[in-house]
């Protein structure tokens, strides 16, 4: 080998060694960098895993603590409920220790008569029954109560039902002490009333949830709650007599009228106050019910069927508390048309005033009269003539039953929108004048039937306006507040809105201006 060849080999060997060292260094660098990156990635994943684990652990521990606390509360409440009351607790108005010791044998049942209801105390507790026979009858005959004197101001006459309010007698202690319901706060849960009955001042009876009492049967002594007593007192005493100038000024102050209207209790009826099974099938609206003390009771052959004598209608007092001057009722339904005509015949009504259309978005009333002749139960209805006017239609009818016949005028006023007021009070005053003329011409016949759809809104406006016009004519002043209170004492919810209350004042103001014009002439 020559020297040049040897040098070339050394050169190549040096180059190869240098390249190999370079690549080895690069490889080691990459390996270390990748290992460092893997260490970093593992550290982040481990951190996230630890956080998630701790979160789940905290949630589980919290849930276990909450469940444990709930279990302790349930066990405590059960123990508290099962424990007998301490001997010093008074469960009745009469102290327990004041009663003389009694023998263990069951004493004879004691009857406590209070007002119109009879309460029976028994020694052996009985299970609670929800049937109609298990509740005491609180029904009062519709014509009970003396008529107020002619000098009594409108709106301040006593309500007939108030004179028959049952007075709570002391509960007679037996082998098992039974608490008497009173106006004090009750430890039991109250069931909320529905819909319109929740408004302030509504006449909703106290209803207790008896599911937790087991076999304990409390005595119902018929005591009104303080809220009901305050509402009844307001309806019997409230009034604001307006002279003619004051009436004209009041019409100009709408906020005062609306505030005054908002203070009047609605006096609605709770369904449980009507001890009539299945009465809901004869009600157009489930929250608009007849007040028990003044409701119309139909004469039925079957005295064992209370539903056959039921109709959603109330007798309404007129000017100076005149008993049974009007009947306010709902628009007849398909299953109550026969009851409606039976009521018209039974009460010898000379006029029917209908203030609603048959349909306003929804059905408001069924067509309950025939085109020429129709038979409704025991009553035959004949249409003699039909007279049309600008705002209402008048039909002259003849009713026949059992060989007898009676005449009746039917007014159908269609210019009054539901829950609203007419654009003018003139048609209403004309309708009122025609109805009054027919009523006076009938002599001493029965009340005038007035109905809309529910029998409280437009019906209340018509009756209130009629009474107010009569008061203006006879006394020269009017008490609209007292009139509305009297109407709501007889049927809850009469005049539904503040706008309707305002409209009554406008109609009376228009009538007053006519009286002044006639006096000037």
Short mmCIF file of N, CA and C in Angstrom, two decimals, residues 47 58 70 93-94 97 152 186 198 204 264 268 276 303 346 390 427 446 473 475 494 515:
data_model
loop_
_atom_site.label_atom_id
_atom_site.label_comp_id
_atom_site.label_asym_id
_atom_site.label_seq_id
_atom_site.Cartn_x
_atom_site.Cartn_y
_atom_site.Cartn_z
N UNK A 47 -52.22 14.97 37.51
CA UNK A 47 -52.86 16.07 38.24
C UNK A 47 -54.37 16.09 38.02
N UNK A 58 -65.64 14.05 47.40
CA UNK A 58 -66.36 15.07 48.17
C UNK A 58 -67.87 14.98 47.93
N UNK A 70 -81.42 13.56 56.82
CA UNK A 70 -82.83 13.33 56.50
C UNK A 70 -83.38 12.15 57.30
N UNK A 93 -111.51 23.99 74.81
CA UNK A 93 -111.71 25.19 75.62
C UNK A 93 -111.97 24.90 77.08
N UNK A 94 -112.62 23.75 77.40
CA UNK A 94 -112.85 23.37 78.79
C UNK A 94 -111.65 22.60 79.28
N UNK A 97 -108.66 18.81 83.32
CA UNK A 97 -108.66 18.43 84.73
C UNK A 97 -109.93 18.86 85.44
N UNK A 152 -134.53 50.96 56.97
CA UNK A 152 -133.13 50.53 57.02
C UNK A 152 -132.42 50.95 55.74
N UNK A 186 -104.51 26.61 63.81
CA UNK A 186 -104.62 25.16 63.85
C UNK A 186 -103.26 24.53 63.60
N UNK A 198 -109.40 32.29 46.05
CA UNK A 198 -108.22 32.69 46.79
C UNK A 198 -108.12 34.21 46.93
N UNK A 204 -114.27 31.35 52.15
CA UNK A 204 -113.81 29.98 51.98
C UNK A 204 -113.73 29.32 53.36
N UNK A 264 -114.14 45.23 48.66
CA UNK A 264 -115.37 44.46 48.91
C UNK A 264 -115.05 42.97 48.87
N UNK A 268 -117.25 34.19 47.90
CA UNK A 268 -117.46 32.98 47.12
C UNK A 268 -117.70 31.79 48.05
N UNK A 276 -124.28 18.45 48.67
CA UNK A 276 -125.09 17.87 47.60
C UNK A 276 -124.16 17.03 46.73
N UNK A 303 -137.45 12.91 47.21
CA UNK A 303 -136.77 13.63 48.30
C UNK A 303 -135.45 13.00 48.67
N UNK A 346 -142.13 27.33 39.12
CA UNK A 346 -142.29 27.19 40.57
C UNK A 346 -142.33 28.54 41.26
N UNK A 390 -133.32 47.77 18.95
CA UNK A 390 -131.94 48.00 18.54
C UNK A 390 -130.95 47.14 19.32
N UNK A 427 -128.77 52.01 26.42
CA UNK A 427 -129.56 50.78 26.19
C UNK A 427 -129.88 50.03 27.49
N UNK A 446 -143.84 36.58 41.22
CA UNK A 446 -142.56 36.24 41.80
C UNK A 446 -141.41 37.10 41.32
N UNK A 473 -134.55 57.61 42.80
CA UNK A 473 -135.88 58.14 42.57
C UNK A 473 -136.63 58.38 43.88
N UNK A 475 -135.18 58.46 47.19
CA UNK A 475 -134.46 59.14 48.26
C UNK A 475 -133.63 60.33 47.79
N UNK A 494 -120.89 39.00 42.84
CA UNK A 494 -121.73 39.87 42.01
C UNK A 494 -120.97 41.15 41.67
N UNK A 515 -133.39 62.52 35.78
CA UNK A 515 -134.30 62.94 36.86
C UNK A 515 -134.24 64.45 37.06
#
